Coordinates of C-alpha atoms in Angstrom, one line a residue:
X241 CA 39.8 48.1 -31.7
X242 CA 40.3 45.5 -34.4
X243 CA 39.0 41.8 -33.3
X244 CA 41.4 39.1 -33.6
X245 CA 40.0 36.3 -36.3
X246 CA 41.2 33.2 -36.3
X247 CA 41.4 32.1 -40.0
X248 CA 42.0 28.3 -39.8
X249 CA 40.3 26.7 -42.6
X250 CA 40.4 29.8 -44.7
X251 CA 42.8 29.5 -48.5
X252 CA 43.8 32.8 -49.3
X253 CA 45.0 33.7 -52.8
X254 CA 47.5 36.6 -52.2
X255 CA 48.0 38.6 -55.6
X256 CA 50.8 40.9 -55.0
X257 CA 54.2 41.9 -56.6
X258 CA 56.4 43.2 -54.1
X259 CA 58.3 40.8 -52.5
X260 CA 58.6 42.0 -49.0
X261 CA 54.9 43.2 -48.9
X262 CA 54.1 39.7 -50.4
X263 CA 56.3 38.1 -47.5
X264 CA 55.0 40.2 -44.8
X265 CA 51.1 39.3 -45.6
X266 CA 51.6 35.6 -46.3
X267 CA 53.3 35.6 -42.6
X268 CA 50.5 37.5 -40.9
X269 CA 48.0 35.4 -42.9
X270 CA 49.7 32.0 -42.0
X271 CA 50.1 33.2 -38.4
X272 CA 46.5 33.3 -38.1
X273 CA 45.6 29.9 -39.6
X274 CA 45.3 30.5 -42.9
X275 CA 46.6 28.7 -46.4
X276 CA 47.9 31.0 -48.4
X277 CA 48.5 31.0 -52.3
X278 CA 50.4 33.7 -54.0
X279 CA 50.4 35.4 -57.6
X280 CA 52.8 38.1 -58.5
X281 CA 50.5 39.4 -61.5
X282 CA 47.1 39.2 -63.4
X283 CA 47.9 36.1 -65.4
X284 CA 49.2 34.0 -62.6
X285 CA 46.4 34.7 -60.5
X286 CA 44.0 33.7 -63.4
X287 CA 45.9 30.6 -63.6
X288 CA 45.7 29.7 -60.2
X289 CA 42.2 30.7 -59.8
X290 CA 41.4 28.0 -62.7
X291 CA 42.9 25.2 -60.7
X292 CA 42.2 26.2 -57.4
X293 CA 39.5 26.6 -55.2
X294 CA 40.1 29.7 -52.5
X295 CA 38.0 31.5 -50.3
X296 CA 39.2 35.3 -50.6
X297 CA 41.5 37.1 -52.7
X298 CA 43.6 40.1 -51.9
X299 CA 45.1 41.6 -54.5
X300 CA 47.0 44.9 -54.8
X301 CA 45.7 47.5 -57.3
X302 CA 49.1 48.1 -59.0
X303 CA 50.1 45.0 -60.9
X304 CA 52.5 44.8 -63.7
X305 CA 50.7 45.3 -66.8
X306 CA 47.2 44.7 -65.7
X307 CA 45.8 46.1 -62.4
X308 CA 44.1 44.2 -59.5
X309 CA 40.9 46.0 -61.0
X310 CA 41.1 43.8 -63.6
X311 CA 41.4 40.8 -61.3
X312 CA 38.3 41.8 -59.4
X313 CA 36.3 42.3 -62.8
X314 CA 37.6 39.2 -64.2
X315 CA 36.5 37.5 -60.7
X316 CA 33.1 38.7 -61.2
X317 CA 32.7 37.4 -64.7
X318 CA 33.9 33.8 -64.2
X319 CA 33.8 33.2 -60.6
X320 CA 30.7 35.2 -59.2
X321 CA 30.6 36.8 -55.8
X322 CA 33.8 35.5 -54.5
X323 CA 35.1 38.0 -52.2
X324 CA 38.0 40.2 -52.9
X325 CA 39.9 42.6 -50.9
X326 CA 41.6 45.5 -52.8
X327 CA 45.1 46.9 -51.2
X328 CA 46.8 50.2 -52.5
X329 CA 50.2 52.0 -51.5
X330 CA 48.5 55.1 -52.4
X331 CA 45.1 57.1 -52.2
X332 CA 43.1 56.8 -55.4
X333 CA 39.4 57.8 -54.7
X334 CA 38.7 56.8 -58.6
X335 CA 39.9 53.2 -58.0
X336 CA 38.0 53.1 -54.9
X337 CA 34.5 54.0 -56.5
X338 CA 35.3 51.4 -59.0
X339 CA 36.1 48.5 -56.6
X340 CA 33.2 49.2 -54.8
X341 CA 30.9 49.3 -57.9
X342 CA 32.3 46.1 -59.3
X343 CA 31.8 44.2 -56.1
X344 CA 35.0 44.4 -53.6
X345 CA 34.1 43.6 -50.4
X346 CA 37.1 45.9 -48.6
X347 CA 39.2 48.5 -49.8
X348 CA 42.6 48.4 -47.4
X349 CA 45.3 51.3 -47.8
X350 CA 49.3 50.8 -47.2
X351 CA 50.7 50.8 -44.8
X352 CA 48.4 49.1 -42.9
X353 CA 47.7 50.2 -39.3
X354 CA 48.7 46.7 -37.1
X355 CA 48.5 43.2 -38.7
X356 CA 45.3 42.6 -37.4
X357 CA 43.7 45.0 -39.8
X358 CA 44.5 42.5 -42.3
X359 CA 43.3 39.5 -40.5
X360 CA 40.0 41.0 -39.4
X361 CA 39.3 42.2 -42.9
X362 CA 39.5 38.7 -43.9
X363 CA 37.8 37.2 -41.4
X364 CA 35.1 39.5 -41.5
X365 CA 34.8 39.3 -45.4
X366 CA 34.9 35.2 -45.5
X367 CA 32.1 35.0 -42.8
X368 CA 29.9 37.4 -44.4
X369 CA 30.3 35.5 -47.7
X370 CA 29.5 32.2 -46.0
X371 CA 26.8 33.7 -44.1
X372 CA 25.5 35.0 -47.5
X373 CA 26.0 31.6 -49.2
X374 CA 24.6 29.9 -46.4
X375 CA 21.4 32.2 -47.1
X376 CA 21.2 31.7 -50.4
X377 CA 21.2 28.0 -50.0
X378 CA 18.3 28.7 -47.7
X379 CA 16.5 30.5 -49.8
X380 CA 16.8 28.2 -52.6
X381 CA 15.9 25.1 -50.8
X382 CA 12.7 26.9 -49.4
X383 CA 12.0 28.3 -53.2
X384 CA 12.4 24.3 -53.9
X385 CA 10.3 23.1 -51.4
X386 CA 7.4 25.7 -52.2
X387 CA 7.3 24.7 -55.7
X388 CA 7.2 21.0 -54.7
X389 CA 4.7 21.7 -52.3
X390 CA 2.5 24.0 -55.2
X391 CA 3.3 21.1 -57.4
X392 CA 2.0 18.1 -55.6
X393 CA -0.9 20.6 -54.1
X394 CA -2.6 21.7 -57.3
X395 CA -1.2 18.6 -59.3
X396 CA -3.1 15.9 -57.2
X397 CA -5.9 13.8 -58.4
X398 CA -7.8 14.1 -55.4
X399 CA -9.6 17.6 -54.2
X400 CA -7.6 18.9 -51.2
X401 CA -8.9 21.9 -48.9
X402 CA -7.4 23.4 -45.7
X403 CA -10.0 24.7 -43.4
X404 CA -9.8 26.4 -39.8
X405 CA -10.7 24.4 -37.0
X406 CA -13.3 26.2 -35.9
X407 CA -16.7 24.7 -35.6
X408 CA -18.3 27.9 -35.0
X409 CA -17.5 29.3 -38.4
X410 CA -18.4 26.4 -39.9
X411 CA -14.9 25.7 -40.8
X412 CA -14.1 28.5 -42.7
X413 CA -11.7 27.5 -45.7
X414 CA -7.8 28.6 -45.8
X415 CA -6.7 26.9 -48.9
X416 CA -7.9 24.9 -52.0
X417 CA -6.1 22.9 -54.6
X418 CA -6.8 23.3 -58.3
X419 CA -8.7 20.0 -58.3
X420 CA -11.3 21.4 -55.8
X421 CA -12.0 24.3 -58.1
X422 CA -12.1 21.8 -61.1
X423 CA -15.0 19.5 -59.0
X424 CA -16.6 22.4 -57.7
X425 CA -16.5 24.2 -61.0
X426 CA -15.5 27.5 -58.8
X427 CA -12.8 29.6 -58.6
X428 CA -10.1 29.9 -55.8
X429 CA -11.1 33.1 -54.7
X430 CA -14.6 32.2 -54.8
X431 CA -14.1 29.2 -52.7
X432 CA -11.9 30.9 -50.0
X433 CA -14.7 33.4 -49.1
X434 CA -16.8 30.3 -48.4
X435 CA -16.7 27.5 -45.5
X436 CA -16.6 24.1 -45.6
X437 CA -20.6 23.7 -44.7
X438 CA -20.8 25.1 -48.3
X439 CA -19.1 22.1 -50.4
X440 CA -21.0 19.6 -48.9
X441 CA -24.6 18.5 -49.7
X442 CA -27.4 19.8 -47.5
X443 CA -28.6 16.2 -46.9
X444 CA -25.1 14.8 -45.9
X445 CA -23.9 18.0 -43.5
X446 CA -25.0 16.8 -40.2
X447 CA -23.7 13.7 -40.4
X448 CA -20.6 14.9 -41.9
X449 CA -20.4 17.7 -39.2
X450 CA -20.6 15.1 -36.2
X451 CA -17.8 13.1 -37.6
X452 CA -15.3 15.9 -38.4
X453 CA -16.0 17.0 -34.6
X454 CA -14.5 14.1 -33.3
X455 CA -11.4 15.2 -35.1
X456 CA -10.0 16.4 -31.5
X457 CA -10.4 12.9 -30.0
X458 CA -7.9 11.7 -32.6
X459 CA -5.2 12.0 -35.0
X460 CA -7.2 11.4 -38.1
X461 CA -10.9 10.8 -39.0
X462 CA -12.4 9.5 -42.2
X463 CA -15.8 10.2 -43.5
X464 CA -17.8 9.7 -46.7
X465 CA -20.1 12.2 -47.9
X466 CA -21.0 14.2 -51.0
X467 CA -19.5 17.4 -52.5
X468 CA -21.8 19.6 -54.1
X469 CA -21.2 21.7 -57.3
X470 CA -23.3 25.3 -57.6
X471 CA -25.4 23.5 -60.5
X472 CA -26.6 21.0 -58.1
X473 CA -23.9 18.5 -59.3
X474 CA -22.9 15.5 -56.7
X475 CA -20.1 13.8 -55.9
X476 CA -19.5 10.9 -53.7
X477 CA -16.2 11.1 -51.5
X478 CA -14.2 10.1 -48.9
X479 CA -12.7 12.9 -47.2
X480 CA -9.7 11.9 -44.8
X481 CA -8.6 14.9 -42.3
X482 CA -6.1 15.5 -39.8
X483 CA -4.9 19.0 -37.8
X484 CA -1.6 21.0 -37.8
X485 CA -0.6 24.0 -37.3
X486 CA 0.8 26.7 -39.5
X487 CA 2.1 30.3 -37.8
X488 CA 0.4 28.9 -34.5
X489 CA -2.8 28.8 -36.4
X490 CA -5.0 25.5 -35.8
X491 CA -5.6 24.4 -39.2
X492 CA -7.3 21.0 -41.0
X493 CA -6.1 19.3 -43.9
X494 CA -8.6 17.6 -45.8
X495 CA -8.1 15.0 -48.7
X496 CA -11.3 13.9 -50.7
X497 CA -11.1 11.3 -53.1
X498 CA -13.8 10.4 -55.7
X499 CA -15.4 7.4 -54.6
X500 CA -18.2 7.6 -57.5
X501 CA -16.4 4.7 -59.4
X502 CA -15.7 2.5 -56.4
X503 CA -19.8 2.8 -55.4
X504 CA -20.6 1.9 -58.8
X505 CA -18.7 -1.1 -58.4
X506 CA -20.0 -2.0 -54.9
X507 CA -23.5 -1.8 -56.2
X508 CA -22.9 -3.8 -59.3
X509 CA -21.2 -6.6 -56.8
X510 CA -24.2 -6.5 -54.8
X511 CA -26.6 -6.5 -57.9
X512 CA -24.7 -9.8 -59.1
X513 CA -25.0 -11.4 -55.6
X514 CA -28.5 -10.6 -55.3
X515 CA -29.1 -12.1 -58.6
X516 CA -27.0 -15.2 -57.8
X517 CA -28.8 -15.6 -54.7
X518 CA -32.3 -15.3 -56.2
X519 CA -31.3 -17.9 -58.9
X520 CA -29.9 -20.3 -55.9
X521 CA -33.4 -19.8 -54.1
X522 CA -35.5 -20.3 -57.2
X523 CA -33.6 -23.4 -58.0
X524 CA -34.3 -24.6 -54.4
X525 CA -37.7 -23.9 -55.0
X526 CA -38.5 -25.0 -58.3
X527 CA -36.2 -28.0 -58.8
X528 CA -34.9 -29.3 -55.3
X529 CA -38.5 -29.3 -53.8
X530 CA -40.2 -30.4 -56.5
X531 CA -37.7 -33.4 -56.6
X532 CA -38.4 -34.1 -53.1
X533 CA -42.1 -33.7 -53.2
X534 CA -42.0 -36.5 -55.8
X535 CA -40.1 -39.0 -53.7
X536 CA -42.2 -38.3 -50.9
X537 CA -45.4 -38.9 -53.1
X538 CA -43.6 -42.1 -54.3
X539 CA -42.5 -43.4 -51.0
X540 CA -46.1 -43.0 -50.2
X541 CA -47.2 -45.1 -52.8
X542 CA -44.7 -47.8 -52.1
X543 CA -45.4 -47.5 -48.4
X544 CA -48.9 -48.3 -49.1
X545 CA -48.3 -51.2 -51.5
X546 CA -46.1 -53.0 -48.8
X547 CA -48.4 -52.4 -46.2
X548 CA -51.1 -54.0 -47.9
X549 CA -48.6 -57.2 -48.6
X550 CA -47.8 -57.5 -44.8
X551 CA -44.2 -56.6 -46.0
X552 CA -42.0 -55.8 -43.0
X553 CA -40.0 -53.1 -45.1
X554 CA -43.3 -51.0 -45.3
X555 CA -41.8 -49.2 -42.3
X556 CA -38.7 -48.1 -44.4
X557 CA -40.7 -47.0 -47.0
X558 CA -42.5 -44.8 -44.7
X559 CA -39.3 -43.6 -42.9
X560 CA -38.4 -42.8 -46.5
X561 CA -41.4 -40.6 -46.7
X562 CA -41.0 -38.8 -43.6
X563 CA -37.7 -38.0 -44.4
X564 CA -38.1 -36.7 -47.9
X565 CA -41.0 -34.2 -46.3
X566 CA -38.8 -32.8 -43.6
X567 CA -35.9 -32.1 -46.5
X568 CA -38.7 -30.7 -48.7
X569 CA -39.7 -28.8 -46.1
X570 CA -36.2 -27.5 -45.1
X571 CA -35.0 -26.7 -48.9
X572 CA -38.4 -24.5 -49.1
X573 CA -37.7 -22.7 -46.1
X574 CA -34.2 -22.2 -47.2
X575 CA -35.1 -20.9 -50.6
X576 CA -37.4 -18.9 -48.9
X577 CA -34.5 -17.1 -47.1
X578 CA -32.8 -16.7 -50.1
X579 CA -35.5 -15.2 -51.9
X580 CA -39.0 -15.1 -50.8
X581 CA -41.1 -16.4 -53.6
X582 CA -44.3 -15.1 -52.8
X583 CA -42.5 -11.6 -52.5
X584 CA -42.7 -11.7 -56.8
X585 CA -46.1 -13.1 -56.6
X586 CA -48.3 -11.7 -53.7
X587 CA -46.2 -8.7 -52.6
X588 CA -44.5 -7.5 -49.1
X589 CA -47.4 -8.0 -46.9
X590 CA -48.0 -11.6 -48.0
X591 CA -44.2 -12.2 -47.1
X592 CA -44.2 -10.9 -44.0
X593 CA -47.5 -12.3 -42.7
X594 CA -46.0 -15.9 -44.0
X595 CA -43.1 -14.8 -41.8
X596 CA -45.4 -14.5 -38.7
X597 CA -46.9 -17.6 -39.5
X598 CA -43.8 -19.6 -39.4
X599 CA -42.4 -18.0 -36.8
X600 CA -45.6 -18.6 -34.5
X601 CA -45.4 -22.1 -35.5
X602 CA -41.8 -22.7 -35.1
X603 CA -41.0 -21.2 -31.9
X604 CA -44.5 -21.1 -30.2
X605 CA -45.0 -17.7 -29.3
X606 CA -48.1 -15.6 -30.8
X607 CA -46.6 -13.5 -33.5
X608 CA -49.2 -12.1 -36.0
X609 CA -49.2 -9.6 -38.7
X610 CA -51.3 -6.0 -38.8
X611 CA -51.2 -4.2 -42.1
X612 CA -51.8 -4.3 -46.0
X613 CA -51.4 -7.4 -47.6
X614 CA -51.1 -5.1 -50.8
X615 CA -47.7 -3.9 -49.8
X616 CA -45.5 -3.2 -52.5
X617 CA -41.5 -2.3 -52.6
X618 CA -39.7 -0.9 -55.1
X619 CA -36.3 -2.7 -54.2
X620 CA -36.8 -6.4 -53.8
X621 CA -33.6 -7.1 -53.1
X622 CA -33.7 -4.6 -50.0

């Protein structure tokens, strides 16, 4: 039993040279809601197709001069997979086979059994064609999306690796990009047989693992660590990770950014700041403290002379002397805080012993240093 189809929104090109059949088919299709455009021969049909977009072509095989097969062949050459239904008034197995080979969607015999035979054939054919177009569009979009993903994934400047969210397996690798392979000097297939632990320098793995295991409590985690190539080469990286699911499989996306240059700049900045701090400390100690000490000595001389003369301003000179002594002491403490001069001349032990002495004197507590006064330090800034 034929199913009734609503042909609303469907534009049909009907190619039929017989007036009665053309009017009958047009009436049947329009009653079902289709918009029908007619042509009486091959030439008229081609002209119509060049100026009008249609959803389906219905053509009689037997036409003046050129046949419906010729119409079908033209459509396949110039209009791709536009659906075509062929109608014939006589049984012709050869024509039917040729029509199928050329991609005709249906083949109907006159006289049609019922009006629904035509509308059902048109409805089924157009629906199937639209499904095919939708499928092709989805396939094309999926392919484009995959190509875009692959391009972004493999052309990224950062190393990207995807690993399984399974601490028991030390996070087995699921996928890696080209940059990861380049940094680690290892091919993709070899890396996919490894786990995240194999990529991290051994001295950094425990701290990295502890940070990664906190991912379940937060959406993202960032950790600074060291990647290690098989030849032992280390690369300082900052890894940003977050979880996602692929086909119900819990995975983690990790993006590793090379921070070697950043660390170098930080070290240079720290060195420059330390150098400036030391310079200020030296200037406080060698310049300001000396000047204040000179003022203190001169004030003492002035105080003694005024006192011998019995001048009433002798006390002012004494006050200047005391203030100069206090200022020199404070400047000396500041210079020591910025950079202990004794560290360069006498070593770390002497500085620590001096620190305990000053702590005891300032805070009136017992503070002692026990150790070797000959202690040395490689990094005075540290």
